[in-house]
Short mmCIF file of N, CA and C and ligand atoms in Angstrom, two decimals:
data_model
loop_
_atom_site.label_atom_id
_atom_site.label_comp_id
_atom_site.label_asym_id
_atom_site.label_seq_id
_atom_site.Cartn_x
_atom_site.Cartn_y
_atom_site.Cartn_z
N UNK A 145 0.84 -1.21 0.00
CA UNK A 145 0.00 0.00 0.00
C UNK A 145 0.87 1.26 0.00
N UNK A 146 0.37 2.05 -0.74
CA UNK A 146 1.12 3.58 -0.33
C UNK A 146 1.03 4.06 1.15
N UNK A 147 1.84 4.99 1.01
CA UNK A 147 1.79 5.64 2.38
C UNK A 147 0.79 6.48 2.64
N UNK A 148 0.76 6.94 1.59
CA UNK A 148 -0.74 8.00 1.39
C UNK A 148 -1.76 7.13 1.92
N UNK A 149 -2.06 6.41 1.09
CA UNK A 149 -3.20 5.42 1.36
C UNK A 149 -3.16 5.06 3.17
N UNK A 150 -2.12 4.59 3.67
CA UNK A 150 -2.13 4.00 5.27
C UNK A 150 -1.74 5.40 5.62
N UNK A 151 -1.78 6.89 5.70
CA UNK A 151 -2.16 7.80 6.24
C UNK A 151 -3.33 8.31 6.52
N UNK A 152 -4.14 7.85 5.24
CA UNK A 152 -6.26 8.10 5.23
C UNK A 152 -6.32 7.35 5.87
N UNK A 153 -6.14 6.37 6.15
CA UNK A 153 -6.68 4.97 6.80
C UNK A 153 -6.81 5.17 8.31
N UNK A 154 -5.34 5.47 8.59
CA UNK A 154 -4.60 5.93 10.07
C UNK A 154 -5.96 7.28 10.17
N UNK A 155 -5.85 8.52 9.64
CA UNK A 155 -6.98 9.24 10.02
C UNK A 155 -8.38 9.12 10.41
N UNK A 156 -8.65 8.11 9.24
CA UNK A 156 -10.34 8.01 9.28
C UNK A 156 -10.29 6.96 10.93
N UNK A 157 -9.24 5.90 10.90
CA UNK A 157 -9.79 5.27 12.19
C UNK A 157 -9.36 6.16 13.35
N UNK A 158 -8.49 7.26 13.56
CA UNK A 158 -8.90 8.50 14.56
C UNK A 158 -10.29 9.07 14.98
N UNK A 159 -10.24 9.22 13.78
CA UNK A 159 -11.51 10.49 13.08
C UNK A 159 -12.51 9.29 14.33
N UNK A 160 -13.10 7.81 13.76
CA UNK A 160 -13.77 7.46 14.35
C UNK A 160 -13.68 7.07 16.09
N UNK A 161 -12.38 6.79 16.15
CA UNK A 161 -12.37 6.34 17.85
C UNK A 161 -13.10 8.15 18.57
N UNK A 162 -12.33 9.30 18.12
CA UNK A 162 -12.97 10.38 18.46
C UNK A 162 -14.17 10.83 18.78
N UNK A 163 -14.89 10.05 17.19
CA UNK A 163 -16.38 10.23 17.65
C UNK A 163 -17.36 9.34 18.36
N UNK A 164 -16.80 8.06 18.55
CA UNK A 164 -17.77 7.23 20.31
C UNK A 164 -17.03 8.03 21.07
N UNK A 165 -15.80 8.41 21.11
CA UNK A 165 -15.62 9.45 22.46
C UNK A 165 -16.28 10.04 22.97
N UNK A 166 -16.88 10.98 21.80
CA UNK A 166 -17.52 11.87 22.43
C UNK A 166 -19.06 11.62 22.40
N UNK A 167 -19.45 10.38 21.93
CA UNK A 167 -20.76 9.88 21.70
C UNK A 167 -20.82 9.83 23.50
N UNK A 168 -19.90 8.81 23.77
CA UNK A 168 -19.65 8.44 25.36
C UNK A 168 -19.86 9.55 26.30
N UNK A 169 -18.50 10.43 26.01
CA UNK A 169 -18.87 11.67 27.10
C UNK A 169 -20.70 12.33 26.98
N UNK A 170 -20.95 12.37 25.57
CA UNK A 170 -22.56 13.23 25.61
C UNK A 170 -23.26 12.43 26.33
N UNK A 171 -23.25 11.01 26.39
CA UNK A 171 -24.40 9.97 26.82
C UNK A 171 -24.10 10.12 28.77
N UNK A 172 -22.64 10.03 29.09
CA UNK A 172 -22.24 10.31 30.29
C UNK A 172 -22.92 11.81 30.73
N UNK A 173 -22.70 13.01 30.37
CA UNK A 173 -23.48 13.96 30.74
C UNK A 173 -24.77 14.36 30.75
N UNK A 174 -25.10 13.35 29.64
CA UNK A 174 -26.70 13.33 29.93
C UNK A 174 -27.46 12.85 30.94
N UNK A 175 -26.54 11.44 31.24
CA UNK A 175 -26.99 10.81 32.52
C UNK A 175 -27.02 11.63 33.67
N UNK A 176 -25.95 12.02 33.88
CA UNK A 176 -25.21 13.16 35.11
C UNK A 176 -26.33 14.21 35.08
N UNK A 177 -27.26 14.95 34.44
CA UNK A 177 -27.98 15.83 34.54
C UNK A 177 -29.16 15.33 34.49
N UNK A 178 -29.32 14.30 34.12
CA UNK A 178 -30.87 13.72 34.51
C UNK A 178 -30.97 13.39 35.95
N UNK A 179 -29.58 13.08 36.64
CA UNK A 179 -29.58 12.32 37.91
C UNK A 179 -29.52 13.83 38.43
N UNK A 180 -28.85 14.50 38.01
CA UNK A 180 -29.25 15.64 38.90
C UNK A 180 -30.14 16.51 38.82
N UNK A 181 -31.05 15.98 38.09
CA UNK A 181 -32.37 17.12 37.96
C UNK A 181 -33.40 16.37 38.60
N UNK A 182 -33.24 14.66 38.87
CA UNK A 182 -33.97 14.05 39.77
C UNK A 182 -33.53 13.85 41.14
N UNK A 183 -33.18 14.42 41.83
CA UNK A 183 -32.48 14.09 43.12
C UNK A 183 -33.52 12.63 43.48
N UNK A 184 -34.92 12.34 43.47
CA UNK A 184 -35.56 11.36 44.36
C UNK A 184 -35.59 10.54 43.57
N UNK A 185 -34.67 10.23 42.43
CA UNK A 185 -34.92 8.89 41.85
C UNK A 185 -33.90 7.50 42.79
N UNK A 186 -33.12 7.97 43.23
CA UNK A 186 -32.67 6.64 43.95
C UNK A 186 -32.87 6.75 45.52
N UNK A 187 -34.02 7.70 45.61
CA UNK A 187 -34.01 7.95 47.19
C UNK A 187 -34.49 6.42 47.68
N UNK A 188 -34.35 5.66 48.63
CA UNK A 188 -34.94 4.20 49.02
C UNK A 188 -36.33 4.52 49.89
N UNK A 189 -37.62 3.65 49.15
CA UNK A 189 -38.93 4.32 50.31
C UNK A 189 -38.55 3.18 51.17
N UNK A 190 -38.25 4.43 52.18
CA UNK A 190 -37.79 4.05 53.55
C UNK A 190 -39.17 3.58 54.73
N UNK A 191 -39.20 2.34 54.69
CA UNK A 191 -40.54 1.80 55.26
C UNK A 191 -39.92 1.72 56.95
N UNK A 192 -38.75 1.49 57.36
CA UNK A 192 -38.06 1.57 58.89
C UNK A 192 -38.25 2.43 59.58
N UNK A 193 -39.51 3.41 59.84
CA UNK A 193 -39.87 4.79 60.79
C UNK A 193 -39.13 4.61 61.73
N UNK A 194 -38.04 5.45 62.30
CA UNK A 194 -37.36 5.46 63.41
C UNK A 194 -37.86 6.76 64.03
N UNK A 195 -37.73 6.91 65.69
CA UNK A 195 -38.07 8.21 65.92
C UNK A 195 -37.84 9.43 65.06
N UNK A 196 -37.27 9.76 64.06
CA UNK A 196 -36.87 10.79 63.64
C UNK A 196 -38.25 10.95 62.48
N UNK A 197 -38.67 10.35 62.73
CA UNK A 197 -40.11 10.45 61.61
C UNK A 197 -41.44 10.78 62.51
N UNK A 198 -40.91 11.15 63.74
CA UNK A 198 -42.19 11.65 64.89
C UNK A 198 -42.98 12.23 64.00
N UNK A 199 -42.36 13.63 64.06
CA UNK A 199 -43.13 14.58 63.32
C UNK A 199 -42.77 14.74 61.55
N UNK A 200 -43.54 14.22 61.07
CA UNK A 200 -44.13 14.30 59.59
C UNK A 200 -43.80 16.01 59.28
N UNK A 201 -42.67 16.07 58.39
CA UNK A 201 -42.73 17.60 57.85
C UNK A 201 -44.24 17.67 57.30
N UNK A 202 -44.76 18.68 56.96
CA UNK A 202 -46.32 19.12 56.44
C UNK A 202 -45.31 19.50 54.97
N UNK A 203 -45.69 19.28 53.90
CA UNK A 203 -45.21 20.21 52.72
C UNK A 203 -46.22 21.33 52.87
N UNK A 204 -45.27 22.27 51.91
CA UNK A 204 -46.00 23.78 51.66
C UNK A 204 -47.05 23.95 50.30
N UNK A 205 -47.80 22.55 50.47
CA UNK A 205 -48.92 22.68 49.14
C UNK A 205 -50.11 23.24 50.57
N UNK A 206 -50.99 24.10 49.61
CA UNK A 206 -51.93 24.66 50.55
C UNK A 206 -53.00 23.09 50.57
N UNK A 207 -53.44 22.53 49.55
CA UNK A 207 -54.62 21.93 50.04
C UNK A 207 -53.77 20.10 50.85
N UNK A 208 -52.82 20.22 51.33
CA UNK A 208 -52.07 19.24 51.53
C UNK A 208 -53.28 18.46 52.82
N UNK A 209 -53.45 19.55 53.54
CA UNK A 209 -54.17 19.14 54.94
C UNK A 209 -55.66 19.83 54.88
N UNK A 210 -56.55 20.33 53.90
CA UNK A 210 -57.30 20.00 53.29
C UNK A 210 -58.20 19.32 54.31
N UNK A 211 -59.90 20.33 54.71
CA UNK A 211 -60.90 19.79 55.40
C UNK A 211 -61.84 19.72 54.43
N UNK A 212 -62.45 18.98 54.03
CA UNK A 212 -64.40 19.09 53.53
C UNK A 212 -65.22 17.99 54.17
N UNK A 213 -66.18 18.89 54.61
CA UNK A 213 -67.59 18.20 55.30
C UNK A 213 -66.96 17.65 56.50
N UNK A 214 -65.71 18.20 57.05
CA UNK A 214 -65.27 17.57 58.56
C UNK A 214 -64.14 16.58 58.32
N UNK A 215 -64.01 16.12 57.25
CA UNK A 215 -63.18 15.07 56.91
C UNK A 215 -61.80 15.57 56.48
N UNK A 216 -60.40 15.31 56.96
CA UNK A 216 -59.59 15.37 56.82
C UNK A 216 -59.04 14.51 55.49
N UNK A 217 -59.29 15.08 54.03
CA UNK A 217 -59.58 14.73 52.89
C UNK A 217 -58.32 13.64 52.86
N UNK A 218 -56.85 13.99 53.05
CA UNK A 218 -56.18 12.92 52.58
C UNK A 218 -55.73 11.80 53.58
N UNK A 219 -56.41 11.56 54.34
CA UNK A 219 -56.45 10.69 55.44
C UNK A 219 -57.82 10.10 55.36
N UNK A 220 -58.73 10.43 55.62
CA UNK A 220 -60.34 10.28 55.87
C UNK A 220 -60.52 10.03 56.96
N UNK A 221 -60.15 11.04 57.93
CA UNK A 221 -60.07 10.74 59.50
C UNK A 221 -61.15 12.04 59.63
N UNK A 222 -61.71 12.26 60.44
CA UNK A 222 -62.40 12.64 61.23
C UNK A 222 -61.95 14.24 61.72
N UNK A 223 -62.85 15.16 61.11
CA UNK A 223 -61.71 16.63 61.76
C UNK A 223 -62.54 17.13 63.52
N UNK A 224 -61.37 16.53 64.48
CA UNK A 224 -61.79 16.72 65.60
C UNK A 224 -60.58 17.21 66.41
N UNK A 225 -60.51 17.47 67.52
CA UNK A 225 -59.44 17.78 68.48
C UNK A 225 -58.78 16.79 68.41
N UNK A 226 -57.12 17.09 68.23
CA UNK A 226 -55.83 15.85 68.17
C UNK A 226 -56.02 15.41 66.66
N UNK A 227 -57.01 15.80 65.68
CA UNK A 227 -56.51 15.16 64.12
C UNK A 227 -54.91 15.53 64.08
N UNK A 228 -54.46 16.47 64.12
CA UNK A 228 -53.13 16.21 63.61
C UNK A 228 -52.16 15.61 63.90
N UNK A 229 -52.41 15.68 65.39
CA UNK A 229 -51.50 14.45 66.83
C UNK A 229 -51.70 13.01 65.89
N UNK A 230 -52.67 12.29 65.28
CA UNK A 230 -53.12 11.48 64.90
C UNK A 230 -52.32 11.25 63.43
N UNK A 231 -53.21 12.05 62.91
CA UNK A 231 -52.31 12.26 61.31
C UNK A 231 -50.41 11.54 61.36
N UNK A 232 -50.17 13.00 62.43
CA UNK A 232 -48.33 12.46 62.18
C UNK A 232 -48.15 11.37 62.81
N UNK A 233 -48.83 10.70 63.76
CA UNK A 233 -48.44 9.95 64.59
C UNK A 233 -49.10 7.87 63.78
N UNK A 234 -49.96 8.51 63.41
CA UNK A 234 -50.78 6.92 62.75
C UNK A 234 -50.90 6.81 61.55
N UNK A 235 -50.43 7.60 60.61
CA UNK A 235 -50.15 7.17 59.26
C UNK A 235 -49.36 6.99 58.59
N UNK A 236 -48.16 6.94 59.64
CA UNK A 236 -46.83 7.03 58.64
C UNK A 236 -46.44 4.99 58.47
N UNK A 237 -47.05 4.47 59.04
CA UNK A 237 -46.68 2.71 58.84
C UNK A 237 -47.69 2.15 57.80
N UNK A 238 -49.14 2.56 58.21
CA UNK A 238 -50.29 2.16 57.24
C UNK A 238 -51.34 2.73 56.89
N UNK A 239 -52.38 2.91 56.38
CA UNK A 239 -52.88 3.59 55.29
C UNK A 239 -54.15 3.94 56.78
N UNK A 240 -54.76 5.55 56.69
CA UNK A 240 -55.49 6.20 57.78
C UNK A 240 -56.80 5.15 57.92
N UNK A 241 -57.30 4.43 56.96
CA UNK A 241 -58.21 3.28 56.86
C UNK A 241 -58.38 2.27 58.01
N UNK A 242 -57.18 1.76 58.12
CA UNK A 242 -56.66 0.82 59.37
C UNK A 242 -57.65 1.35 60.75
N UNK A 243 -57.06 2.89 60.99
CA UNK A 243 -57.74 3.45 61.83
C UNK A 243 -59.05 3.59 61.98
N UNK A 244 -59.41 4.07 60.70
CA UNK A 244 -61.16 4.36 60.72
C UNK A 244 -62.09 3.64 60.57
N UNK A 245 -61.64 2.22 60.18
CA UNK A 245 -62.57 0.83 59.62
C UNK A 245 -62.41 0.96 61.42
N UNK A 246 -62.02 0.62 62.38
CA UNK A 246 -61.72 0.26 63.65
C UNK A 246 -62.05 1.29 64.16
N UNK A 247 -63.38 0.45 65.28
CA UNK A 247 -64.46 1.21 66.25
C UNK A 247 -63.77 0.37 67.73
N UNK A 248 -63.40 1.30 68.73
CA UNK A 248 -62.92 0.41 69.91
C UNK A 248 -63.02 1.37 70.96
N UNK A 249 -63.37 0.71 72.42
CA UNK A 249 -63.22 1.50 73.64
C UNK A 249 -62.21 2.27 73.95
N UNK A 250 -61.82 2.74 74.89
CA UNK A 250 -60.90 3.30 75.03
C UNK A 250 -59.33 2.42 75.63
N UNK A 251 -59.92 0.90 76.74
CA UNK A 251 -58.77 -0.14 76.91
C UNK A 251 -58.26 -0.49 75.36
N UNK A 252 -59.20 -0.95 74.26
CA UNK A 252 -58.95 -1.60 73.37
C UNK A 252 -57.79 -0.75 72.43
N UNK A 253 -58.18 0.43 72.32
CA UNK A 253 -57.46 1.55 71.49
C UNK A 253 -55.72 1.65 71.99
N UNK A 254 -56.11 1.42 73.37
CA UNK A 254 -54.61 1.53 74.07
C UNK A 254 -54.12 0.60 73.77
N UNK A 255 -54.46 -0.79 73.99
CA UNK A 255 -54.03 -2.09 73.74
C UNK A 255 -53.27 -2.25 72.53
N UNK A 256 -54.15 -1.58 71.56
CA UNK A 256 -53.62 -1.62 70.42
C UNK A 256 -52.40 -0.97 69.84
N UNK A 257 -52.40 0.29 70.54
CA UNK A 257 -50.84 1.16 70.50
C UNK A 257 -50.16 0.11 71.15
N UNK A 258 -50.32 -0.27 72.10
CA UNK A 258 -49.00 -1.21 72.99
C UNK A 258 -48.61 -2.51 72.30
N UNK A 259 -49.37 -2.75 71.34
CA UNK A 259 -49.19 -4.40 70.58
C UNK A 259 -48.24 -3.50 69.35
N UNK A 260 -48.95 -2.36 68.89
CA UNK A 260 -47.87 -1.94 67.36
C UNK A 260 -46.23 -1.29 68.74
N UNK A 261 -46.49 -1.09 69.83
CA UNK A 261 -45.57 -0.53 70.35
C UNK A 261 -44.46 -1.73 70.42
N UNK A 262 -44.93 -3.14 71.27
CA UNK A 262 -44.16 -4.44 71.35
C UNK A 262 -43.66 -4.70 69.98
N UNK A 263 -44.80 -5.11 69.02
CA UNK A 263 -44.35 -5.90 68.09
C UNK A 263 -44.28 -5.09 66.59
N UNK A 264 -44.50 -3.81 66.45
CA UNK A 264 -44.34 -3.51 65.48
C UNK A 264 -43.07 -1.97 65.28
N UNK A 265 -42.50 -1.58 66.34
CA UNK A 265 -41.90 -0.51 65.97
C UNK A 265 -42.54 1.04 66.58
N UNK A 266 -43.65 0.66 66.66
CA UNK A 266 -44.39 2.19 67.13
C UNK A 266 -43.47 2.85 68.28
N UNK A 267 -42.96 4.14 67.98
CA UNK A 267 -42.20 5.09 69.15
C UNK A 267 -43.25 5.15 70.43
N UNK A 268 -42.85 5.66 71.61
CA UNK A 268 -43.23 6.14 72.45
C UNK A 268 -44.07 7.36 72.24
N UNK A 269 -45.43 7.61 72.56
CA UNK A 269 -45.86 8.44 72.15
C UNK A 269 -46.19 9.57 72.99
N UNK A 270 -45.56 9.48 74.49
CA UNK A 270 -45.35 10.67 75.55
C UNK A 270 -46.37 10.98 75.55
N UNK A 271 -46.76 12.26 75.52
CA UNK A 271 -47.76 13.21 76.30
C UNK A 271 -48.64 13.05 74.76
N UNK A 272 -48.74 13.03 73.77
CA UNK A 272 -49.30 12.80 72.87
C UNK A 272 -50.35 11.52 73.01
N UNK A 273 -49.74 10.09 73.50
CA UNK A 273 -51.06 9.11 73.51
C UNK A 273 -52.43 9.82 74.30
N UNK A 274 -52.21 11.05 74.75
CA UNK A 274 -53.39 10.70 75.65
C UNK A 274 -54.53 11.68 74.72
N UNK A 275 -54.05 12.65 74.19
CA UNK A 275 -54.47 13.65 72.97
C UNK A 275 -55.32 12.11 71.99
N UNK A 276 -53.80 11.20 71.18
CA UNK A 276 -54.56 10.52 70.44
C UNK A 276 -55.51 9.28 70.63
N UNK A 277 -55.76 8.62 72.11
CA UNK A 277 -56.59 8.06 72.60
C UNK A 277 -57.63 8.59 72.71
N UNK A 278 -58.04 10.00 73.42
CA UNK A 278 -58.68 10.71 73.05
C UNK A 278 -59.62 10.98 71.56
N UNK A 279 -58.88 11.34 70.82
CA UNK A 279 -59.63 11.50 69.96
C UNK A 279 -60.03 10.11 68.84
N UNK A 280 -59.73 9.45 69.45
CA UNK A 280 -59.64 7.73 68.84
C UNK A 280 -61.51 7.25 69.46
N UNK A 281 -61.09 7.62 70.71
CA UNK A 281 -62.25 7.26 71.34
C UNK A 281 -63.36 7.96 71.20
N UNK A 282 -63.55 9.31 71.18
CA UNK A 282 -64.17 10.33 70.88
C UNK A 282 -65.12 9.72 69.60
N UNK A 283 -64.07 10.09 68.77
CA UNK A 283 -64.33 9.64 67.21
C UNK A 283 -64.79 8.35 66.20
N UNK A 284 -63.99 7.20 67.39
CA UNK A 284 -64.05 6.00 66.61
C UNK A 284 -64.70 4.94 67.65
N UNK A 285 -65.40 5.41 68.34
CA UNK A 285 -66.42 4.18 69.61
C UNK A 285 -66.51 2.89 69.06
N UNK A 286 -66.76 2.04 70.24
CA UNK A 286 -67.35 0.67 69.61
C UNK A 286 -68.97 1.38 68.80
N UNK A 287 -68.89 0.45 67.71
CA UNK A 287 -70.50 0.49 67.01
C UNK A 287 -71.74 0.57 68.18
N UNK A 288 -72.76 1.44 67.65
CA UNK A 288 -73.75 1.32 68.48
C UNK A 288 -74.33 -0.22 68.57
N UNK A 289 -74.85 -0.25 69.33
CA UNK A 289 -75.62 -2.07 69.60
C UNK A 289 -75.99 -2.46 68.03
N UNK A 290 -76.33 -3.70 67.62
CA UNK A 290 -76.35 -3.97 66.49
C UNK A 290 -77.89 -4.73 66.04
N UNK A 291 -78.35 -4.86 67.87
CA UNK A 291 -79.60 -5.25 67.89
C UNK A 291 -80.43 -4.63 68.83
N UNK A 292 -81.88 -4.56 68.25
CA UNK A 292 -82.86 -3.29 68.83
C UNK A 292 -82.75 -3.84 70.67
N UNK A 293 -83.14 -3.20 70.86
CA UNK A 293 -83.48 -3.57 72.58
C UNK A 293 -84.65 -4.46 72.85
N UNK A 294 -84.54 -5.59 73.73
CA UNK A 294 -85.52 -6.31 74.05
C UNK A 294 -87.11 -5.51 74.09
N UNK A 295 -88.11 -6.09 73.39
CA UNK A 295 -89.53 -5.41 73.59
C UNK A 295 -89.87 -5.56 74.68
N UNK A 296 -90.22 -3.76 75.36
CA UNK A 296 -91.09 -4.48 76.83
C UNK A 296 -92.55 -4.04 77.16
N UNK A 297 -93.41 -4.43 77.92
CA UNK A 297 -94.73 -3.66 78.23
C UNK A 297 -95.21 -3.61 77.00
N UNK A 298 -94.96 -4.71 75.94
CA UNK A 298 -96.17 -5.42 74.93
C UNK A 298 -97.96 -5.32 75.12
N UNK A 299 -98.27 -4.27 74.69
CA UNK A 299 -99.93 -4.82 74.75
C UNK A 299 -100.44 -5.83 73.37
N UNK A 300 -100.54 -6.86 73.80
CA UNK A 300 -100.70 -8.01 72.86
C UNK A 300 -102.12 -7.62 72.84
N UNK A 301 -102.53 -8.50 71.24
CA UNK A 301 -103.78 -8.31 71.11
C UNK A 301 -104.13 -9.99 70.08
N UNK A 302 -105.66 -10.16 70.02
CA UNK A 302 -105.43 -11.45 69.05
C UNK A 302 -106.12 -11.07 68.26
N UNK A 303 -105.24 -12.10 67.10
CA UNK A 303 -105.39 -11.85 65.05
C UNK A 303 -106.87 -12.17 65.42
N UNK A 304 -107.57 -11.60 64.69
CA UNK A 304 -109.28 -12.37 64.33
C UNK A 304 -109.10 -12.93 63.19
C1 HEC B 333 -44.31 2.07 63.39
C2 HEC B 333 -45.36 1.74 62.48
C3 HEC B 333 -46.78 2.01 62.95
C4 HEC B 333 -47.31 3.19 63.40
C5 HEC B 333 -46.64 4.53 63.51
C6 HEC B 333 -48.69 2.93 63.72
N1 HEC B 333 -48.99 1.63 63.44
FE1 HEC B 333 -50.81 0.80 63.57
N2 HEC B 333 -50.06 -0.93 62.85
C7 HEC B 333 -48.77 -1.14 62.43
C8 HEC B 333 -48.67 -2.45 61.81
C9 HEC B 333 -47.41 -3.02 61.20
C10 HEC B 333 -49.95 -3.01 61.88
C11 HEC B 333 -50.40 -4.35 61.32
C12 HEC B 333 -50.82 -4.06 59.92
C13 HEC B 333 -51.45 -5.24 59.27
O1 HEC B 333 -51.90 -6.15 59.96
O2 HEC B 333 -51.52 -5.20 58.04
C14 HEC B 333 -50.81 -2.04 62.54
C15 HEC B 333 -52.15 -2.23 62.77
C16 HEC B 333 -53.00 -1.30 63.29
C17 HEC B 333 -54.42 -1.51 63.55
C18 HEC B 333 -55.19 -2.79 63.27
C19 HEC B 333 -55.02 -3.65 64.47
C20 HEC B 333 -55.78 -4.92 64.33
O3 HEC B 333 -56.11 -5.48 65.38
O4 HEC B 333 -56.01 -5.36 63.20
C21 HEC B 333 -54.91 -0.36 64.07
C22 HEC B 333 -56.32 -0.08 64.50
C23 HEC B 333 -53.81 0.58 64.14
N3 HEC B 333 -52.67 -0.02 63.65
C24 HEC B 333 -53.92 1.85 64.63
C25 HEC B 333 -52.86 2.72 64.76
C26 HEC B 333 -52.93 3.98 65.44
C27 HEC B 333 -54.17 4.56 66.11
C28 HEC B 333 -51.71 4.55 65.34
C29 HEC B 333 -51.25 5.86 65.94
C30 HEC B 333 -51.06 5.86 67.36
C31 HEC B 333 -50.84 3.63 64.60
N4 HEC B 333 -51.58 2.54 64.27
C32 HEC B 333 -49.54 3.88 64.26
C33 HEC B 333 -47.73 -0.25 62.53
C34 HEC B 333 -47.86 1.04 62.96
#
């Protein structure tokens, strides 16, 4: 071959290693700015509530905490004294449902903090259980009776 000839040759395969170079670097910076324009894409949903998740930041959307007809719209809890004690304190493990399907006295309600307290992780809830027992009980009673009351002082009469 000429020299000429294995000088084009020598160029063009420059020419190309150059351009995946920089195919590489563009695809590398693209990544790099997608990752940084998503900061929460590799955040881990962190299901391990440790005390430091007491208090639930509120974001700064106005209808975040949101009342209609009494109802604490993104929960469906009940808008009474201690909803928010409640809110930060009982929704951060499972869905506000748990709570509101469940009608219980006031032993039972406690019982129940002390069983998620033993066996599930629930923090200490200090001066707060008594706010959210409170409004547990208030709000979420056992069901009224489910059957009418015995009939009494019947004046019977007979079919003709
Ligand atoms: C640290 C996590 C955590 C927090 C916070 C938490 N719970 Fe729970 N809770 C659980 C788990 C786990 C279960 C079991 C869920 C299941 O069975 O699917 C549970 C179950 C329940 C149940 C159903 C119990 C049953 O007998 O089926 C009720 C009611 C309840 N929680 C109420 C509350 C209330 C009220 C609060 C606020 C004081 C609260 N939870 C806060 C973890 C938590």
């Amino acid at each position: 071959m000429e020299d000429h000839k294995k000088f084009r040759l020598l160029v063009k395969a420059i020419y190309r290693l150059l351009l995946s170079l920089f195919g590489l670097f563009a695809v590398m910076v693209f990544t790099l700015l997608f990752i940084m324009y998503n900061p929460d894409l590799f955040k881990k949903a962190d299901l391990n509530v440790g005390e430091e998740k007491q208090y639930v930041a509120v974001t700064d959307e106005e209808d975040f905490d949101k009342i209609e007809n009494g109802i604490h719209l993104r929960t469906g809890l009940v808008d009474a004294e201690g909803l928010m004690t409640v809110v930060n304190n009982c929704t951060n493990c499972h869905s506000a449902k748990l709570v509101t399907q469940n009608r219980m006295n006031k032993e039972r309600w406690v019982s129940t903090i002390r069983w998620m307290q033993e066996t599930q992780n629930l923090w200490d809830l200090g001066p707060n259980e008594e706010v959210i027992v409170n409004y547990l009980v208030t709000n979420y009673p056992p069901s009224k009776k489910g059957r009418r009351e015995i009939l009494k002082d019947i004046e019977w009469y007979v079919l003709k």
